[in-house]
Amino acid sequence: MRSNMLLFTCLAMLFVFNGCSKKQKMNVLVFSKTEGYRHESIAAGKDALSKMSQEKDFDITFTEDAEQFNEVELKKFNTVIFLNTTGDVLNEQQQNSFERYIQAGGGYVGVHAATDTEYEWPWYGGLAGAYFLDHPSDPSNVQKGKFTVTQKDHWATRGMPDEFEREDEFYSFKDISPNINVVLTLDDKSFIGGSNPDYHPMSWYQEYNGGRSFYTAMGHTDETYSEPLFLNHLWAGIHYAMGGDTPKPLDYAMARPEENRFNKVILEEGLDEPMELAILDEERILFIQRKGEVRLYNLTTKELKTIARIPVSLMYVNKEGKESVAEDGLLGLSKDPNFKKNNWIYLFYSALDESKNVLSRFELRGDEFLMDSEKVLLEVPTQREECCHTGGSIAFDKEGNLYLSTGDNTNPHGSNGYSPSDEREGRSPWDAQKSSANTNDLRGKIIRIRPEKDGTYSIPEGNLFAEGTENTRPEIYTMGHRNPFRISIDQRTGYVYWGDVGPDAPEPDSLRGPAGHDEVGQARRAGNFGWPHFVGNNKAYFKYDFNKNRSLEQWEVEAPMNTSPNNTGLQKLPQTQPAFIWYPYGPSPEFPLVGAGGRNAMAGPVYYSDDFKNSPQAFSKYYNGKLFIYEWMRGWIMTVTMDKDGNYVSMERFMPSYRFSSPMDMEFAANGDLYMLEYGSGWFTANDDARLIRIEYNGGNRKPQIQMAANKMGGAVPFNLKLSSDGTKDADYDDIKYSWEITSGDGVAGNEPPVLSLEMPKSNKSFYVANGSFEYDIKVNDKEDGSLNNGIDAQEVAVTIDYLSEGFDKIEIAQGHRSADASAQVSAGRKLMDGSDCMACHKNKEKSIGPSYMDIAKKYKDDAAALEYLSKKIISGGGGVWGEIPMAAHPQLSAKEAAEIAQYILDMSKPKGKENTLPTKGTFQAKVPDGDQGKGIYIVRAAYKD
């Protein structure tokens, strides 16, 4: 062993003194900020890196200042080393700058505790390649262990023996990326306390998000930084992260654009259930509304007009024989690929006189919609008893094939949110095996046909079932869908994408199956995607005996069968394919960025820069090849990065500070602008926030963000005004020249603002005694008008004292200009509601898809258990109290947060008192409400209008 180590040392020293010569000067930033535990070895690491920079002839900068993470500073460096950083070290703006630096081609090196950093920043976890899980506990946290080289004769391991022992603190890892290239592993049997017994990587590298990443878990002890073995290995990683001897310059054109390059322009609002749009030409946007309106917006004249009304069915019959609002209506729209020549558009709608949905072609000549030009291409028989799930999106591929999505047309409310597969006689409306899993039915499918000139269609090759196959429909391209409400086609690859709205179970059940998931699907070819037997990544449901209310065996992924008596197709089904992206009501471990809450997945276009290469306003090349997906309930848009084969790599928020108002459809115009429909906050109704919008991109120079402040906004003459432009920024880091123009205006000079103050002669301004009293005295002084009772009448001063229980937003209340009772309504519960999907299903005083909050408050106003009941219902979801449409689960909320929302709702039925003005001086009895325990605050407020 001794001779082996001597041999290795010689090899290592050779590597030190005969390393690659560099052709240009490199710059390295070493970042060692910590939040929490600080490694003593940071100092030793800095010393070693400083010596290395002299030997290898690169410039090095050491910092613990996170403010260095901005574009101007980061551009100076070829790579950034996170040297034993810990905790949350960068704020959101700094994180964005570092992400853009890597995307522009920058490098990252992580040493030891760098994986014990930024746990709430998933992008960083991907960059580092893993997160710290644990390490051996004291007193044996530093011990010897055996390393194995996994890639021999590699730049990262050159000079290393195949196996060697060394002493360090050995990290174990979680969330290990499958994309890392591991060069060193650790044998967990060689030391005490390892938590990665089967696979324990210790050093690795990868290309990541446009840049390069190297990480080594070595580096805990001071002695490590004098080991040639470690130093050579670390230099190899730094050299790789730099980009080698001749690195390419940073290219910020390949980095994610800053959000301030995008602008959301509202073209029209107050729409009535907009559904799908088609960009006809440079001037006209065509879109449809569910109740049957075909509408045309002119971009030049800014005129919106209704050019047709399609008679549509909007209702279904429930189990009591009463009509209820359905999802039916005017559902899908697309223009023909040769629209400029043939003027054809396609609509998918629910026929008024029969239980069927119809795909038809119409002519649009100029702005005139020719109703009598209709040619029916395809009819999809449906049930309108106890039903829902319509689908209805239309798209074309580059070959001229038309794709149409259809829902499973199945009532979900008899299966507790699990598989609706009720095979009892007369229960066909509750069995999706009659539709989605039926090879001989067009519901729960994505259909692919080729429209012909005479208004008929033919079947393109490559659909799921060849023409003439018994008990099948040749129009089917994909099957096994629940409600594929919005689809798109990648015009390069031909891949089909869709958002599938999933079932409602908030949690998995060991005897029923998985929790409900929404899906974003990808079909590279025709296939079966599993519903109602499977959901998500092929999570299997249990067959269920609805007569005896007991579970049977699970459906088999490898051999899916449909033996339902409601099935008119094949019993043996095609092999089931998993979803591309899937997520439940709660947090998703696989796709954490999607968040939690209500679900309604949608699929948008795949963006290709070459389609807009002559347009100055086209989106950045950064988005080339990325899929746009969006969430109707959660209000976000994501861009999904895929590899060359279309496999999922990552996703990120698009315009992350925006919450879009139920995004419904999107399409890129020829000039690169992105047009969108927002459905708005309420179901089955016109909404003020239902809009046609345009997202514009500015790839050029941006206007400075001007900040202007004055020392005071008014006062007596002579009025000495001091102005400041501190905080003014230019996003492009241009030099800014300032000029001031001051004009005279009324009410600025000549009148000093009044001064109000509160005195409490015998009391403390910060504390009060519960159920005791305190004295107060309001003082008012005005330079021109006098003082209280000496030119200013006490009746001109409004005084209020209000008690606010714990949880109310004191800052917003203190900003004032509202009554005390109104202020009290600005509670934590209201804020939680505003930040969630609540208003998608409820309104304050009007019925939406769910009951109004006022109706809920009245129903439970005398119920002592209402707060606890509603709190649990908000978290777990459910239905049946106000109708069959279930309430979405919100498992991401804590019990306290749910209780705050429930309390806010219950308070709506309480009468609101008038604001009473108190004397300007007096004694106030601080009576605390029963059960409050004195945790709230009193606000004393006085107002005088000069």
PDB file of C-alpha atoms in Angstrom, residues 27 30 49 82 133 202 243 329 419 437 441 517 570 577 666 759 888:
ATOM      1  CA  ASN A  27     -11.169  34.654 -14.555  1.00  0.00           C
ATOM      2  CA  VAL A  30     -14.935  32.051  -5.661  1.00  0.00           C
ATOM      3  CA  LEU A  49      -7.120  28.237  -4.837  1.00  0.00           C
ATOM      4  CA  PHE A  82     -19.249  27.664  -4.706  1.00  0.00           C
ATOM      5  CA  LEU A 133     -28.838  14.183   2.582  1.00  0.00           C
ATOM      6  CA  MET A 202     -18.637  11.628  -4.923  1.00  0.00           C
ATOM      7  CA  GLY A 243     -14.616  25.693 -21.110  1.00  0.00           C
ATOM      8  CA  GLY A 329     -71.245  24.441 -26.641  1.00  0.00           C
ATOM      9  CA  SER A 419     -61.679   5.201 -11.940  1.00  0.00           C
ATOM     10  CA  ALA A 437     -61.189   2.618 -23.402  1.00  0.00           C
ATOM     11  CA  ASP A 441     -65.978   4.853 -29.992  1.00  0.00           C
ATOM     12  CA  HIS A 517     -53.535  13.694 -11.648  1.00  0.00           C
ATOM     13  CA  LEU A 570     -61.812  -4.782 -28.675  1.00  0.00           C
ATOM     14  CA  GLN A 577     -48.260   4.743 -22.675  1.00  0.00           C
ATOM     15  CA  MET A 666     -52.442  30.553 -27.297  1.00  0.00           C
ATOM     16  CA  GLU A 759     -50.288  61.244  23.174  1.00  0.00           C
ATOM     17  CA  ALA A 888     -60.925  20.967  -5.697  1.00  0.00           C
TER      18      ALA A 888
END
